[in-house]
XYZ file of C-alpha atoms in Angstrom:
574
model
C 44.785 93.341 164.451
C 43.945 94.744 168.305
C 44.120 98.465 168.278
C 45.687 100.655 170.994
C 42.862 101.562 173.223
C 41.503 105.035 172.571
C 42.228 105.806 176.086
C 45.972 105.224 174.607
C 45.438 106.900 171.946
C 44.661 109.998 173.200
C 47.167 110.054 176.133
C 49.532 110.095 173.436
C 48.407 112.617 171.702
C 47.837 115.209 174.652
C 51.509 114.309 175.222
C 52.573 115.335 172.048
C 50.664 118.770 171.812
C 52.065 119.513 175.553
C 55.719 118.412 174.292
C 54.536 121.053 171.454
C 53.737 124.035 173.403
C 56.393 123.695 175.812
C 59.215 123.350 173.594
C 60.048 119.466 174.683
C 60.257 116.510 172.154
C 59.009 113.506 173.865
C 60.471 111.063 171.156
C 63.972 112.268 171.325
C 67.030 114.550 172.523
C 65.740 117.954 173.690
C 67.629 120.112 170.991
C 65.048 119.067 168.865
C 62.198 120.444 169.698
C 60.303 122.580 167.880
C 57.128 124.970 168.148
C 54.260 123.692 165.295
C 54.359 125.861 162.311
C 51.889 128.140 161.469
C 52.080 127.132 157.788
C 53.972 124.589 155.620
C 56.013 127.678 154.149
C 57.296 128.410 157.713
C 58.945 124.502 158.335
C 62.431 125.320 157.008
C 63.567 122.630 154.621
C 66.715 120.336 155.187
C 69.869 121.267 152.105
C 69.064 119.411 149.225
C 73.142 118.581 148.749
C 74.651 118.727 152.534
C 78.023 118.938 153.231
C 79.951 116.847 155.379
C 79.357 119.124 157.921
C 75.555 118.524 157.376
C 75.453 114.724 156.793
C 72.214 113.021 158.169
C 70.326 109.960 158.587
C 66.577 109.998 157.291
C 64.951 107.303 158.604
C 61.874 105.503 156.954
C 59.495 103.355 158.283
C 57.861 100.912 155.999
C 54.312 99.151 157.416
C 53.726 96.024 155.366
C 55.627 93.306 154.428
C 53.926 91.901 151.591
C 54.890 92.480 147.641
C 55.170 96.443 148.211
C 56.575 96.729 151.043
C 59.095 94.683 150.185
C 60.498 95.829 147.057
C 59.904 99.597 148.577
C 62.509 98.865 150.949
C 64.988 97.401 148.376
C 64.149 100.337 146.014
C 64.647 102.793 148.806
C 68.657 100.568 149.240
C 69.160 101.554 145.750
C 68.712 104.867 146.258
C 71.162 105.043 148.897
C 73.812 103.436 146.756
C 72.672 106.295 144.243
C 73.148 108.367 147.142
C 76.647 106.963 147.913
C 77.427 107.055 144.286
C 76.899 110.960 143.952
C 78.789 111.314 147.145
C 76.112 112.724 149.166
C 76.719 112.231 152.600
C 73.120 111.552 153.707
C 72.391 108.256 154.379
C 69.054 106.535 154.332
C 67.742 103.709 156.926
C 64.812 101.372 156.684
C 62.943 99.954 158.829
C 60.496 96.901 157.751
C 56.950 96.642 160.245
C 55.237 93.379 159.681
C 52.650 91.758 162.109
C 52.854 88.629 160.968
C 55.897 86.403 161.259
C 56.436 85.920 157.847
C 57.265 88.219 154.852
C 55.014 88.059 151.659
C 51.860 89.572 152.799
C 49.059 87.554 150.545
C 51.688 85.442 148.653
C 51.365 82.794 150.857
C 51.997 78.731 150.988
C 51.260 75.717 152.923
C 52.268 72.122 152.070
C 50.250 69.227 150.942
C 49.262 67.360 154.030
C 50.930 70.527 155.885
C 54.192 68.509 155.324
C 57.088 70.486 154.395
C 58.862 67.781 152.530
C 56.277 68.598 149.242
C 56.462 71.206 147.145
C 54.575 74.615 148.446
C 50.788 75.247 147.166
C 49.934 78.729 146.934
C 47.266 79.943 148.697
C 46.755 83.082 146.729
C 49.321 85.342 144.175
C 49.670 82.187 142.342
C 51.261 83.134 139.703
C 53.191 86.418 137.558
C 53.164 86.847 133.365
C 55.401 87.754 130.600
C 54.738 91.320 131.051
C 55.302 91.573 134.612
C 59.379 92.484 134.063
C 59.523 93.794 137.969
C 59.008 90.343 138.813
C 60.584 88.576 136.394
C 63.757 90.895 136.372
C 63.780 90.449 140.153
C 63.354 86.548 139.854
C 66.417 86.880 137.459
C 68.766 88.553 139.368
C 68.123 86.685 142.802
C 68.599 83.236 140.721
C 65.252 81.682 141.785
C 63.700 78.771 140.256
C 60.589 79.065 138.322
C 57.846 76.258 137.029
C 56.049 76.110 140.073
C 52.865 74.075 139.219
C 49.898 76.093 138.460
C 47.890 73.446 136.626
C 47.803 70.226 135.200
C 46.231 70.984 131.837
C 44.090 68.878 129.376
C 40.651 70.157 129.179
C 39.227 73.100 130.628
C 35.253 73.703 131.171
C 33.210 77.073 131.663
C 30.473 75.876 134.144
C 27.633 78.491 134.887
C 25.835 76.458 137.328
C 23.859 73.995 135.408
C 25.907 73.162 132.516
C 29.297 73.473 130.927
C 29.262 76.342 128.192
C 32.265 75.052 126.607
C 34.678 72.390 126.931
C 38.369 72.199 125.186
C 41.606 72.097 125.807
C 42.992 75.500 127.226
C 46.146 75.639 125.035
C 44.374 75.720 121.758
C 41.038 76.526 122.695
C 41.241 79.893 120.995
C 42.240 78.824 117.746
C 39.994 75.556 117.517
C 37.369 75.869 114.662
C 34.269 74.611 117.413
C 35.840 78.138 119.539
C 35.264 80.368 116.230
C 31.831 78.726 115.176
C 31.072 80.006 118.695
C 32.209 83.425 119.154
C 33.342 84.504 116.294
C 36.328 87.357 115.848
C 35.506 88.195 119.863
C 38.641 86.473 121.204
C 40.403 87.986 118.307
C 39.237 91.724 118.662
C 39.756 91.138 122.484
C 43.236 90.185 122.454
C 44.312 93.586 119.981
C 42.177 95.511 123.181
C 44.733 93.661 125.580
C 47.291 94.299 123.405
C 47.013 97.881 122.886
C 46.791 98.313 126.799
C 49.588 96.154 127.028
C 51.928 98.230 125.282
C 50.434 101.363 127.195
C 51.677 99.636 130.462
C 54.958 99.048 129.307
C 56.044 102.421 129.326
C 56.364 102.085 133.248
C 59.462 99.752 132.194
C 61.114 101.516 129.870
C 63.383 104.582 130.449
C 62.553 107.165 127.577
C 58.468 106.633 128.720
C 59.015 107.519 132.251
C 61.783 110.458 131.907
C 61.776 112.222 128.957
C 61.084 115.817 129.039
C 60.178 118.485 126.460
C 62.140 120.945 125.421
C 62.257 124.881 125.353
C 64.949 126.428 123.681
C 67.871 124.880 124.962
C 66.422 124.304 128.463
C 64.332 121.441 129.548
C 61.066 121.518 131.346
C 60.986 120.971 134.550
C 58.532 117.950 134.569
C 58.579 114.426 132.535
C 55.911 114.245 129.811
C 54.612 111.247 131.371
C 54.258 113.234 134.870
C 56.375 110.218 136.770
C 56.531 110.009 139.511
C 52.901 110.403 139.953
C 51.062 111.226 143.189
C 47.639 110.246 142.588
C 46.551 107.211 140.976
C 44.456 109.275 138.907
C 47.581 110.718 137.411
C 49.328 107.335 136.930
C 46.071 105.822 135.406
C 45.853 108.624 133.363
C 49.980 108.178 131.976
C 49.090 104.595 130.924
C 45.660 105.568 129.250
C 43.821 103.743 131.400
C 41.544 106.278 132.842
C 38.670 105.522 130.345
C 38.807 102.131 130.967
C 38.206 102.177 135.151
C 35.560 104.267 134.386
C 33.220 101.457 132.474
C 32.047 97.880 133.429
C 34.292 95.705 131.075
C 31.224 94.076 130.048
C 30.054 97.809 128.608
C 33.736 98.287 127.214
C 34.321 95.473 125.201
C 30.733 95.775 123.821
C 31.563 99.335 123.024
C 34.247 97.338 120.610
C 31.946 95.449 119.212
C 32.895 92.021 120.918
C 30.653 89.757 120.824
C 27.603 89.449 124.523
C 28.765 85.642 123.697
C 32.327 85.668 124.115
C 32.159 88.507 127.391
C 29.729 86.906 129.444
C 31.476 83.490 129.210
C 35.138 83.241 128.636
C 35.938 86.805 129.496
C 34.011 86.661 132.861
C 35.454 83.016 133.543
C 39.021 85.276 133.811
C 37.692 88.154 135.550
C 35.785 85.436 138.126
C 39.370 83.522 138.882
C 41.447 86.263 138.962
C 39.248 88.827 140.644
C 36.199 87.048 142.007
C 33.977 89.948 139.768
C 31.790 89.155 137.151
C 32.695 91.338 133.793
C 29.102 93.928 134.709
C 31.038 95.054 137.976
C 34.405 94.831 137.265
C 36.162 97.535 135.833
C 37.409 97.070 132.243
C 40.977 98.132 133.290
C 40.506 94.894 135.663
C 39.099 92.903 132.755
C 42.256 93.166 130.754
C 44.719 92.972 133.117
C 42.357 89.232 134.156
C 43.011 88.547 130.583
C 46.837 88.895 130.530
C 48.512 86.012 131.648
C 50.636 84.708 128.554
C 53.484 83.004 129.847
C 52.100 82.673 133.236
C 54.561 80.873 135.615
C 55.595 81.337 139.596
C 58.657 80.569 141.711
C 58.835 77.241 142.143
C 59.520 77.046 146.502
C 56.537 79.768 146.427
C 56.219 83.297 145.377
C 57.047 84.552 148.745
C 60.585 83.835 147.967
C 60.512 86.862 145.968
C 59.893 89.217 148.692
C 62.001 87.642 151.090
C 64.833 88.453 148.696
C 63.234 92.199 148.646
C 63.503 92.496 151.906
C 66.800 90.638 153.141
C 68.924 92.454 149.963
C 67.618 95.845 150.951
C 69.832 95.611 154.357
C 66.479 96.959 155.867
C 66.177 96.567 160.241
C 62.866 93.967 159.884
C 60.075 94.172 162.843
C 57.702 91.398 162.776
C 55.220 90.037 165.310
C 53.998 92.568 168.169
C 56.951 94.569 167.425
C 56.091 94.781 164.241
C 52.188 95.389 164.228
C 52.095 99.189 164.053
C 48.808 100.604 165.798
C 49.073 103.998 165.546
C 50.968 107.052 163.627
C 51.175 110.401 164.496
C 52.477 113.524 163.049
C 54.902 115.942 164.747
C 56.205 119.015 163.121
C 59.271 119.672 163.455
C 62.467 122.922 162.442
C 63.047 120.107 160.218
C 60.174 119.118 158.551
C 57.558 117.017 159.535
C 58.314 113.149 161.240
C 56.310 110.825 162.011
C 55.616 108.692 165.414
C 55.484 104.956 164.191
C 53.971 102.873 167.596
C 53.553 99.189 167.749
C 51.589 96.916 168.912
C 54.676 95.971 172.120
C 54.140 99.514 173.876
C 57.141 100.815 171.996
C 57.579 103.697 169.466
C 60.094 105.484 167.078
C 60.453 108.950 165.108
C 60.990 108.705 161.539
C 61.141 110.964 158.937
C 58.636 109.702 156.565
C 56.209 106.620 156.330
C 55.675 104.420 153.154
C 52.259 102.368 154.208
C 52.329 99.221 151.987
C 49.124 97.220 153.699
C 45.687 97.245 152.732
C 44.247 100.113 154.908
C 40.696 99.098 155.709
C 42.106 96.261 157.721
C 45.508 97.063 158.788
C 44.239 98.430 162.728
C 46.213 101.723 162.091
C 45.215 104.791 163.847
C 46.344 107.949 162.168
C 46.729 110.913 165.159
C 47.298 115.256 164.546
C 46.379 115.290 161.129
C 43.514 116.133 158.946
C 44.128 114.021 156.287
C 42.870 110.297 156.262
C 43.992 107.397 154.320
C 40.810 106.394 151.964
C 40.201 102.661 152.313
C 38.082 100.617 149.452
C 35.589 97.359 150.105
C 37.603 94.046 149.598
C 36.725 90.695 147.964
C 36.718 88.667 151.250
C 37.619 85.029 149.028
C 37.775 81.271 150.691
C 40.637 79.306 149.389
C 39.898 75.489 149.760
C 43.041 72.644 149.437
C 42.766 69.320 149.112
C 44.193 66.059 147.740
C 41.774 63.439 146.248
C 42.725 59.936 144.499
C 40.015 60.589 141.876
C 41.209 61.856 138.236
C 38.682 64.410 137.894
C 35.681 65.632 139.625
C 32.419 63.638 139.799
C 30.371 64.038 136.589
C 26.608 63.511 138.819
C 27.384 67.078 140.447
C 27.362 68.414 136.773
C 24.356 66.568 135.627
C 26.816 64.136 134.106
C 27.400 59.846 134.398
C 29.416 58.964 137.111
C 32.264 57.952 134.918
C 31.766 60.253 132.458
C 35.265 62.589 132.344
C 34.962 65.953 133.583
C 37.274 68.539 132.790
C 40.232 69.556 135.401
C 40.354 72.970 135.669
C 36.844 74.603 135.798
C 35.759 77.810 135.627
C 33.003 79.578 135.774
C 30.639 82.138 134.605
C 27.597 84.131 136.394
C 25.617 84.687 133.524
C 22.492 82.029 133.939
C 22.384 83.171 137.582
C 21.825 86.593 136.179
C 19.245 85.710 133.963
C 17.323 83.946 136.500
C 17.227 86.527 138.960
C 14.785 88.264 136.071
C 12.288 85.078 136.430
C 11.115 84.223 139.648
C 9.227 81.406 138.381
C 12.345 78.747 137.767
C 14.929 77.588 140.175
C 17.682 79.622 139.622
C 21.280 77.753 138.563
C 23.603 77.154 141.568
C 27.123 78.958 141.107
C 28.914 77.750 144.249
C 32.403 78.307 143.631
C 34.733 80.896 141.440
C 37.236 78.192 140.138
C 37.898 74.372 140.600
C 41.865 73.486 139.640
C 43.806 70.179 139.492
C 46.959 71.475 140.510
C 49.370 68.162 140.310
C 50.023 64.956 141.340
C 51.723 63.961 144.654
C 52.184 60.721 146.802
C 50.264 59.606 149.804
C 53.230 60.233 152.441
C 51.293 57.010 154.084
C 49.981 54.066 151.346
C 52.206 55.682 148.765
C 49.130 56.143 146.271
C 48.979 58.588 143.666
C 47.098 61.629 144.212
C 45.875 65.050 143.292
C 46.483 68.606 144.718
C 43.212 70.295 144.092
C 42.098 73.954 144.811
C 39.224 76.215 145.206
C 38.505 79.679 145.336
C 34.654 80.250 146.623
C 32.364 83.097 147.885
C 31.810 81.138 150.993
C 33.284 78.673 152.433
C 32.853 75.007 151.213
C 30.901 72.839 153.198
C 31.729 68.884 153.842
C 28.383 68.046 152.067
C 29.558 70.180 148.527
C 33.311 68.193 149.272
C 31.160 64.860 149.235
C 29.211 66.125 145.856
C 32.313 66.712 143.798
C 34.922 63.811 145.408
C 33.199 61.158 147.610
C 35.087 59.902 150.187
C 38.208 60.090 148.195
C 39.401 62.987 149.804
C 42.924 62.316 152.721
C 42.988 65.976 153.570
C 41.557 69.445 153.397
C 42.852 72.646 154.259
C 40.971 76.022 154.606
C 41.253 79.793 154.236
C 39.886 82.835 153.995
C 41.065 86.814 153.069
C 40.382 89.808 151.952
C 41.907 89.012 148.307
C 42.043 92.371 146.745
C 39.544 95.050 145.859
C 36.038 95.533 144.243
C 37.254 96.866 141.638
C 34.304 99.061 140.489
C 34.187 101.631 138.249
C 35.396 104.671 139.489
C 36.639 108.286 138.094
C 37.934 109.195 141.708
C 41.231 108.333 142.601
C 42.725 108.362 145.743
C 45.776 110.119 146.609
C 49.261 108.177 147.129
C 50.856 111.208 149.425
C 48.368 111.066 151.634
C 50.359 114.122 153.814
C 53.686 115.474 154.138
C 56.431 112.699 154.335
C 53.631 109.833 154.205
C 53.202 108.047 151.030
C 49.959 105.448 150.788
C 51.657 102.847 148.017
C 48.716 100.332 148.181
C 45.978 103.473 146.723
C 46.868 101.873 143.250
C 45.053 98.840 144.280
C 41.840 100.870 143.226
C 43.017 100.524 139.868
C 44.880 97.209 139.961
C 45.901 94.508 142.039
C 48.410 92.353 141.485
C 52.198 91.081 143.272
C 53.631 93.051 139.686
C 51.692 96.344 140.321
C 52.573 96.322 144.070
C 56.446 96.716 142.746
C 55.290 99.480 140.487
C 53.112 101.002 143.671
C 56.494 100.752 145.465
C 58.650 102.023 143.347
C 56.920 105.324 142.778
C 56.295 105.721 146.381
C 59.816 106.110 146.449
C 60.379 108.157 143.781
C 57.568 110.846 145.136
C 60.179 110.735 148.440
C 63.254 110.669 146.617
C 62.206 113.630 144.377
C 60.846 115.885 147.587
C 64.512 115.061 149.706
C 66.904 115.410 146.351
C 65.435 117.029 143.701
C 63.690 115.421 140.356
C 66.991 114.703 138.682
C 68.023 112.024 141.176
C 64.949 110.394 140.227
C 64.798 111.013 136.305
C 68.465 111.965 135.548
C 69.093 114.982 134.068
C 69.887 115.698 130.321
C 68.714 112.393 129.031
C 69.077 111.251 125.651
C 67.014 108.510 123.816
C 67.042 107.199 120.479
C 64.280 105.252 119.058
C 66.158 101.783 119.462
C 65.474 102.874 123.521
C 61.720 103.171 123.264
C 61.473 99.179 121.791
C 64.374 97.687 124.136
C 63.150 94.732 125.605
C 62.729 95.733 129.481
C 64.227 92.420 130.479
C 67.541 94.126 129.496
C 67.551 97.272 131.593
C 69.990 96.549 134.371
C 69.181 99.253 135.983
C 65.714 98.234 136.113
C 65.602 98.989 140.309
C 67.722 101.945 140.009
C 67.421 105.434 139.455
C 68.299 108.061 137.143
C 68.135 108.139 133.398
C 68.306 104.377 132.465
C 66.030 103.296 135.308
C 62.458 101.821 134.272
């Protein structure tokens, strides 16, 4: 993204601070303008229930158009039919910024042969589990088709760069007796540790988790136990008992359980390398087990991004994209009102809003952020190279594996780091080449030309993949090859500091919880308390939490597939 010039930058600003001291607004109508507050106690705050008399507009900008952004601005529609609901007479309108000219942000497709006609390939969220209800509630009530195809199963191999660790069949790898000769109870003791977090997650999806509140006498305290919504990641990691866990390796945690060095340094860290690109002695052990939860694992079958498109069109939000929609630069302006924000694009043009939601990585979004002292904390990215093709061969070649030419090779290959790591500690061998994350046989398709029978393959790689490595692995079998390269999602390191999600007054920062975890699912979660922190400040923590809730104990075990209120607010939201 091309940023405004800081020539532009600061022309804009010394605008702003003259419009300031001389009483002008330079955004709007003149009867708005305002001298700058001394102090945040001195901005007098809008009525919390106006009168008809009183009725407003607030206006939100979202920047991003990917998972959170999204599903922020549909949450932020519900709460304006909450709104309606309650009779308030303040209205809420969205505005959607998104550079490119698509929605989805890095769910993402192309098209064997780039020809629409075939069924999308994803180029990176892939896929969304059993436990990710956001999605799968969403999915449900916008009618979209899943069993997209994420693999083409049979045999799966952990490669570390000179020889397959173990070989097997993926769907009953864990209970075969060659898997338990090998590592023992460690897939068993594992899967209670994923478990156990599991059901800590949850609690984001179910009602009597998120807003139930002590009691003191007859009244009720003010705040939920669980703190929701939370405005640091610290505090959210914290609700879900997952603080501990970002602050160890998952290589150190799930030796701390007594799993076996076996079982973590080869099928745990083939998950953490496909899902994360980390190996399991830098990657958090929050990040481990959410690499190791993908029961059920399935995706929209015309491509994830359908999800978001749904997000965004249902939510009635006004949607920017392009140079209109690249936003270069925000800048704060106190107002009699409160404080509003300047959103500027990327065209030259530029709009007052009364809070911001940023839903975009922040390290790369281009965004300059003008009058205030606080600044949005951004974290190193996993810059990953995504590598399609289609090849008429069955499998791989078995000579790049040490293997006869003919010999079969598993289909989906993944890997782990560990003989690299060991050879680092003796200079006298040649060290194991590790040149790719994953290798995956996607499905079958038809040459659009001779009609032959094909396969979709993909790669995920710490570089990109030269012709030479294509030649090692297919021959000259390959009809066509497409490339691509990101920054996939964090490094997630350990870490016991958190960044803030308000990041200042009426500007919320929903992608901070990518710190702790990245995924399309916790980009709804990101989004949806984002909003909630907004809704709560404008009217009040009951119109977030309800008030007087009551749960019984069948509440706390409903299945979260059967809130239908699951994007709403008050007390059976979650």
């Amino acid at each position: 993204m091309i940023r405004i010039s800081l020539l532009a930058h600061l022309t804009l600003l010394l605008a702003l601070v003259h419009a300031v001291v001389s009483h002008q607004h330079p955004f709007s109508a003149a009867q708005d303008a305002t001298t700058t507050p001394r102090t945040q106690s001195d901005v007098p705050q809008p009525p919390l229930f106006p009168s008809r008399e009183t009725a407003d507009v607030r206006r939100i900008a979202i920047v991003g158009g990917g998972p959170s952004g999204t599903s922020a601005a549909y949450f932020l529609s519900t709460a304006a039919s909450h709104l309606s609901s309650l009779n308030h007479t303040t209205t809420l309108s969205m505005t959607l910024f998104e550079r490119s000219p698509i929605l989805g942000g890095r769910a993402a497709i192309t098209h064997p042969y780039t020809n629409t006609s075939y069924d999308p390939i994803e180029l990176g969220a892939s896929i969304f589990a059993d436990v990710n209800y956001n999605l799968r509630r969403a999915v449900q009530d916008f009618k979209l088709d899943t069993g997209a195809h994420t693999g083409v199963g049979g045999e799966t191999g952990i490669w570390d760069g000179q020889q397959f660790l173990f070989t097997g069949d993926q769907g009953s790898w864990w209970t075969s007796a060659r898997f338990f000769l090998r590592y023992g109870y460690g897939a068993v003791t594992t899967q209670g540790l994923v478990a156990r977090q599991l059901g800590w997650f949850s609690g984001l999806y179910r009602a009597p988790f998120l807003h139930s509140r002590e009691r003191e006498g007859e009244k009720e305290r003010k705040e939920t136990v669980s703190g929701y919504p939370w405005s640091t990641v610290g505090e959210l990691a914290e609700a879900v008992n997952a603080s501990s866990l970002v602050g160890q390796t998952g290589m150190a945690f799930l030796k701390d359980h007594r799993v076996g060095e076996l079982f973590i340094e080869e099928m745990v860290e083939a998950a953490t390398r496909v899902n994360y690109a980390q190996d399991t002695d830098a990657i958090h052990a929050f990040g481990a087990m959410v690499s190791l939860a993908a029961s059920g694992a399935t995706g929209v079958k015309t491509g994830n991004f359908r999800i978001f498109e749904e997000f965004a069109k249902r939510s009635g939000a006004r949607i920017l994209t392009g140079v209109e929609g690249e936003v270069t630069g925000l800048i704060r302006y106190p107002t009699a009102n409160g404080t509003k924000w300047y959103v500027g694009s990327k065209s030259g043009e530029g709009e007052l809003f009364d809070a911001v939601i940023l839903a975009t990585p922040w390290h790369n979004s281009g965004i300059t952020l003008l009058n205030t002292p606080h600044r949005v904390k951004g974290v190193p990215f996993v810059h990953l190279h995504v590598t399609l093709l289609t090849t008429s061969r069955t499998s791989p070649r078995g000579s790049y594996f040490g293997m006869g030419e003919n010999d079969a090779v598993p289909r989906t290959i993944l890997t782990s780091s560990e003989s690299v790591r060991r050879a680092k500690g003796d200079t006298s061998k040649k060290g194991p080449r590790l040149e790719f994350f994953s290798l995956t046989y996607l499905r079958s398709v038809t040459h659009p030309q001779d009609g032959g029978k094909e396969w979709v393959v993909k790669i995920f790689s710490p570089s990109a993949i030269p012709v030479s490595l294509l030649d090692s692995l297919f021959g000259d079998s390959i009809s066509w090859v497409q490339r691509h390269e990101w920054d996939s999602y964090p490094q997630l390191h350990p870490t016991d500091r958190f960044p803030h999600i308000e990041i200042d007054d009426n500007l919320y920062y929903s992608n901070a919880l990518e710190s702790l975890v990245s995924t399309m699912e916790t980009s709804t979660v990101a989004a949806k308390n984002s909003v909630a922190l907004l809704m709560k400040k404008w009217f009040g923590d009951a119109f977030v939490n309800g008030k007087g809730c009551r749960y019984g104990v069948g509440d706390w075990g409903r299945d979260p597939m059967d809130g239908e209120n699951w994007a709403g607010w008050g007390c059976d939201s979650g």
